[in-house]
């Protein structure tokens, strides 16, 4: 059984899959309370749906081929792992967006992981489970949301100390309306950081 906040068909706004259509399944509930959370309605509540019912919904939306499991924090729900397996078995290209605080050892092979490392401005900077680094491969991605210079320095130091041998794409995302894209770009160029500037396409394009 899954506790579902919403299911919708839209365009992926972040990471290297941005710009592609996807079906989004947003599971309810989160163990963190980030200062900049823009999915407050998913922190609690949700409707109970069984996995076959959700798979039927996805099929009815006739997705391109891509499905995104998001939240809240989707991996808090025990059945999320079985659901990811079923999506892969059904032939979808599947990604899961996680806040990084839940152990990733049971994410099925072939599911792309998009893991956040929370920065100081989120108020949840100590939440990343360091053990997760070993589960992140070249098809997975890491994201830092940067609000200010303290966040930038935190992300840069974290990369140097913990991600030097990690093959995943690292995204630096300017916090919408807080950090200017040009300032973050300048810092990335100045420091020659091997990261991807991640703009939140859904906020630029004003879609969900
Ligand atoms: S982890 Fe995501 S859903 Fe949870 S509080 Fe933070 S921003 Fe909101």
GROMACS .gro file of C-alpha atoms and ligand atoms in nm:
model
  216
    1UNK     CA    1   0.000   0.000   0.000
    2UNK     CA    2   0.122   0.348  -0.088
    3UNK     CA    3   0.015   0.678   0.064
    4UNK     CA    4  -0.017   0.902  -0.240
    5UNK     CA    5  -0.032   1.280  -0.232
    6UNK     CA    6  -0.082   1.324  -0.607
    7UNK     CA    7  -0.019   1.173  -0.950
    8UNK     CA    8   0.031   1.404  -1.246
    9UNK     CA    9   0.184   1.424  -1.591
   10UNK     CA   10   0.424   1.711  -1.649
   11UNK     CA   11   0.775   1.809  -1.751
   12UNK     CA   12   1.073   1.725  -1.533
   13UNK     CA   13   1.211   2.053  -1.405
   14UNK     CA   14   1.542   1.944  -1.254
   15UNK     CA   15   1.860   1.746  -1.306
   16UNK     CA   16   1.978   1.601  -1.638
   17UNK     CA   17   1.631   1.474  -1.726
   18UNK     CA   18   1.487   1.827  -1.715
   19UNK     CA   19   1.276   1.917  -2.013
   20UNK     CA   20   1.146   1.563  -2.066
   21UNK     CA   21   0.790   1.467  -1.987
   22UNK     CA   22   0.730   1.231  -1.699
   23UNK     CA   23   0.454   1.091  -1.483
   24UNK     CA   24   0.511   1.204  -1.126
   25UNK     CA   25   0.392   1.002  -0.830
   26UNK     CA   26   0.422   1.210  -0.520
   27UNK     CA   27   0.411   1.006  -0.200
   28UNK     CA   28   0.299   1.174   0.121
   29UNK     CA   29   0.507   1.220   0.433
   30UNK     CA   30   0.853   1.354   0.505
   31UNK     CA   31   1.094   1.322   0.796
   32UNK     CA   32   1.252   1.666   0.731
   33UNK     CA   33   1.119   2.022   0.749
   34UNK     CA   34   1.334   2.228   0.511
   35UNK     CA   35   1.300   2.604   0.532
   36UNK     CA   36   1.244   2.634   0.156
   37UNK     CA   37   1.010   2.336   0.113
   38UNK     CA   38   0.776   2.396  -0.180
   39UNK     CA   39   0.576   2.076  -0.139
   40UNK     CA   40   0.424   2.147   0.201
   41UNK     CA   41   0.097   1.982   0.105
   42UNK     CA   42   0.280   1.649   0.070
   43UNK     CA   43   0.433   1.651   0.416
   44UNK     CA   44   0.130   1.480   0.565
   45UNK     CA   45  -0.196   1.318   0.463
   46UNK     CA   46  -0.228   1.140   0.130
   47UNK     CA   47  -0.464   0.878  -0.004
   48UNK     CA   48  -0.400   0.508   0.038
   49UNK     CA   49  -0.369   0.329  -0.297
   50UNK     CA   50  -0.242  -0.018  -0.371
   51UNK     CA   51   0.038  -0.070  -0.623
   52UNK     CA   52  -0.175  -0.219  -0.906
   53UNK     CA   53  -0.409   0.080  -0.877
   54UNK     CA   54  -0.121   0.327  -0.912
   55UNK     CA   55   0.024   0.132  -1.206
   56UNK     CA   56  -0.318   0.149  -1.376
   57UNK     CA   57  -0.324   0.527  -1.326
   58UNK     CA   58   0.020   0.562  -1.480
   59UNK     CA   59  -0.079   0.353  -1.780
   60UNK     CA   60  -0.393   0.563  -1.830
   61UNK     CA   61  -0.180   0.879  -1.852
   62UNK     CA   62   0.007   0.732  -2.150
   63UNK     CA   63   0.347   0.857  -2.039
   64UNK     CA   64   0.636   0.915  -2.274
   65UNK     CA   65   0.840   0.643  -2.100
   66UNK     CA   66   0.953   0.815  -1.789
   67UNK     CA   67   0.822   0.791  -1.434
   68UNK     CA   68   0.942   0.992  -1.134
   69UNK     CA   69   0.877   0.884  -0.776
   70UNK     CA   70   0.896   1.187  -0.551
   71UNK     CA   71   0.760   1.332  -0.226
   72UNK     CA   72   0.775   1.431   0.054
   73UNK     CA   73   1.030   1.160   0.110
   74UNK     CA   74   0.909   0.861  -0.093
   75UNK     CA   75   1.151   0.606   0.052
   76UNK     CA   76   1.001   0.632   0.399
   77UNK     CA   77   0.717   0.412   0.277
   78UNK     CA   78   0.802   0.044   0.296
   79UNK     CA   79   0.619  -0.043  -0.027
   80UNK     CA   80   0.804   0.223  -0.228
   81UNK     CA   81   1.082  -0.027  -0.301
   82UNK     CA   82   0.840  -0.288  -0.436
   83UNK     CA   83   0.669  -0.017  -0.639
   84UNK     CA   84   1.003   0.082  -0.798
   85UNK     CA   85   1.061  -0.285  -0.889
   86UNK     CA   86   0.718  -0.306  -1.052
   87UNK     CA   87   0.781   0.011  -1.254
   88UNK     CA   88   1.108  -0.131  -1.386
   89UNK     CA   89   0.939  -0.462  -1.467
   90UNK     CA   90   0.675  -0.266  -1.663
   91UNK     CA   91   0.954  -0.121  -1.877
   92UNK     CA   92   0.955   0.240  -1.761
   93UNK     CA   93   1.262   0.458  -1.726
   94UNK     CA   94   1.236   0.526  -1.352
   95UNK     CA   95   1.390   0.783  -1.124
   96UNK     CA   96   1.341   0.844  -0.755
   97UNK     CA   97   1.391   1.181  -0.587
   98UNK     CA   98   1.504   1.145  -0.228
   99UNK     CA   99   1.615   1.389   0.040
  100UNK     CA  100   1.925   1.177   0.107
  101UNK     CA  101   1.838   1.092   0.466
  102UNK     CA  102   1.705   0.743   0.399
  103UNK     CA  103   1.933   0.446   0.330
  104UNK     CA  104   1.944   0.374  -0.045
  105UNK     CA  105   2.055   0.011  -0.024
  106UNK     CA  106   1.716  -0.128  -0.134
  107UNK     CA  107   1.662   0.094  -0.439
  108UNK     CA  108   1.635  -0.157  -0.726
  109UNK     CA  109   1.913  -0.181  -0.982
  110UNK     CA  110   1.845   0.041  -1.283
  111UNK     CA  111   1.641   0.302  -1.097
  112UNK     CA  112   1.811   0.641  -1.126
  113UNK     CA  113   1.858   0.806  -0.787
  114UNK     CA  114   1.839   1.184  -0.747
  115UNK     CA  115   1.965   1.246  -0.393
  116UNK     CA  116   1.972   1.581  -0.216
  117UNK     CA  117   2.246   1.686   0.019
  118UNK     CA  118   2.075   1.948   0.232
  119UNK     CA  119   2.267   2.273   0.277
  120UNK     CA  120   2.281   2.489   0.595
  121UNK     CA  121   2.008   2.730   0.482
  122UNK     CA  122   1.759   2.441   0.467
  123UNK     CA  123   1.795   2.392   0.843
  124UNK     CA  124   1.854   2.019   0.774
  125UNK     CA  125   2.224   2.017   0.687
  126UNK     CA  126   2.307   1.717   0.903
  127UNK     CA  127   2.043   1.495   0.745
  128UNK     CA  128   2.241   1.330   0.464
  129UNK     CA  129   2.319   0.966   0.537
  130UNK     CA  130   2.690   0.941   0.452
  131UNK     CA  131   2.661   0.566   0.397
  132UNK     CA  132   2.454   0.648   0.086
  133UNK     CA  133   2.760   0.765  -0.105
  134UNK     CA  134   2.853   0.406  -0.182
  135UNK     CA  135   2.514   0.344  -0.345
  136UNK     CA  136   2.544   0.634  -0.593
  137UNK     CA  137   2.668   0.541  -0.939
  138UNK     CA  138   2.729   0.713  -1.271
  139UNK     CA  139   2.358   0.712  -1.364
  140UNK     CA  140   2.261   0.877  -1.038
  141UNK     CA  141   2.269   1.243  -0.941
  142UNK     CA  142   2.330   1.454  -0.633
  143UNK     CA  143   2.178   1.797  -0.579
  144UNK     CA  144   2.271   2.087  -0.354
  145UNK     CA  145   2.028   2.380  -0.333
  146UNK     CA  146   2.238   2.693  -0.281
  147UNK     CA  147   2.087   2.999  -0.111
  148UNK     CA  148   2.398   3.192  -0.014
  149UNK     CA  149   2.777   3.182   0.014
  150UNK     CA  150   2.763   2.966   0.326
  151UNK     CA  151   2.568   2.702   0.131
  152UNK     CA  152   2.810   2.729  -0.159
  153UNK     CA  153   3.114   2.681   0.063
  154UNK     CA  154   2.942   2.391   0.239
  155UNK     CA  155   2.869   2.218  -0.095
  156UNK     CA  156   3.218   2.279  -0.226
  157UNK     CA  157   3.380   2.140   0.088
  158UNK     CA  158   3.142   1.842   0.094
  159UNK     CA  159   3.239   1.761  -0.264
  160UNK     CA  160   3.610   1.782  -0.192
  161UNK     CA  161   3.587   1.571   0.121
  162UNK     CA  162   3.331   1.308   0.022
  163UNK     CA  163   3.252   1.305  -0.350
  164UNK     CA  164   3.594   1.307  -0.514
  165UNK     CA  165   3.558   0.944  -0.625
  166UNK     CA  166   3.185   0.950  -0.698
  167UNK     CA  167   3.083   0.926  -1.064
  168UNK     CA  168   2.733   1.074  -1.020
  169UNK     CA  169   2.647   1.411  -1.174
  170UNK     CA  170   2.657   1.681  -0.907
  171UNK     CA  171   2.397   1.957  -0.947
  172UNK     CA  172   2.426   2.301  -0.791
  173UNK     CA  173   2.083   2.462  -0.794
  174UNK     CA  174   2.034   2.832  -0.709
  175UNK     CA  175   1.747   2.863  -0.459
  176UNK     CA  176   1.464   3.020  -0.652
  177UNK     CA  177   1.428   3.393  -0.585
  178UNK     CA  178   1.712   3.388  -0.331
  179UNK     CA  179   2.044   3.310  -0.502
  180UNK     CA  180   2.109   3.474  -0.836
  181UNK     CA  181   2.195   3.241  -1.121
  182UNK     CA  182   2.472   3.472  -1.239
  183UNK     CA  183   2.638   3.479  -0.897
  184UNK     CA  184   2.629   3.099  -0.865
  185UNK     CA  185   2.754   3.059  -1.223
  186UNK     CA  186   3.045   3.294  -1.153
  187UNK     CA  187   3.145   3.099  -0.843
  188UNK     CA  188   3.131   2.765  -1.027
  189UNK     CA  189   3.346   2.904  -1.309
  190UNK     CA  190   3.588   3.075  -1.071
  191UNK     CA  191   3.645   2.756  -0.875
  192UNK     CA  192   3.646   2.524  -1.179
  193UNK     CA  193   3.397   2.296  -1.008
  194UNK     CA  194   3.292   1.980  -1.199
  195UNK     CA  195   2.924   2.041  -1.137
  196UNK     CA  196   2.611   2.104  -1.340
  197UNK     CA  197   2.425   2.433  -1.295
  198UNK     CA  198   2.072   2.312  -1.225
  199UNK     CA  199   1.797   2.561  -1.304
  200UNK     CA  200   1.448   2.477  -1.184
  201UNK     CA  201   1.275   2.468  -1.520
  202UNK     CA  202   0.930   2.424  -1.365
  203UNK     CA  203   0.970   2.760  -1.188
  204UNK     CA  204   1.099   2.939  -1.499
  205UNK     CA  205   0.821   2.786  -1.709
  206UNK     CA  206   0.563   2.825  -1.431
  207UNK     CA  207   0.429   2.470  -1.444
  208UNK     CA  208   0.399   2.207  -1.175
  209LIG     S1  209   1.294   1.697   0.212
  209LIG    FE1  210   1.176   1.783   0.042
  209LIG     S2  211   0.962   1.743   0.095
  209LIG    FE2  212   1.082   1.713   0.283
  209LIG     S3  213   1.072   1.910   0.389
  209LIG    FE3  214   1.259   1.909   0.265
  209LIG     S4  215   1.202   2.005   0.068
  209LIG    FE4  216   1.010   1.946   0.176
   0.00000   0.00000   0.00000
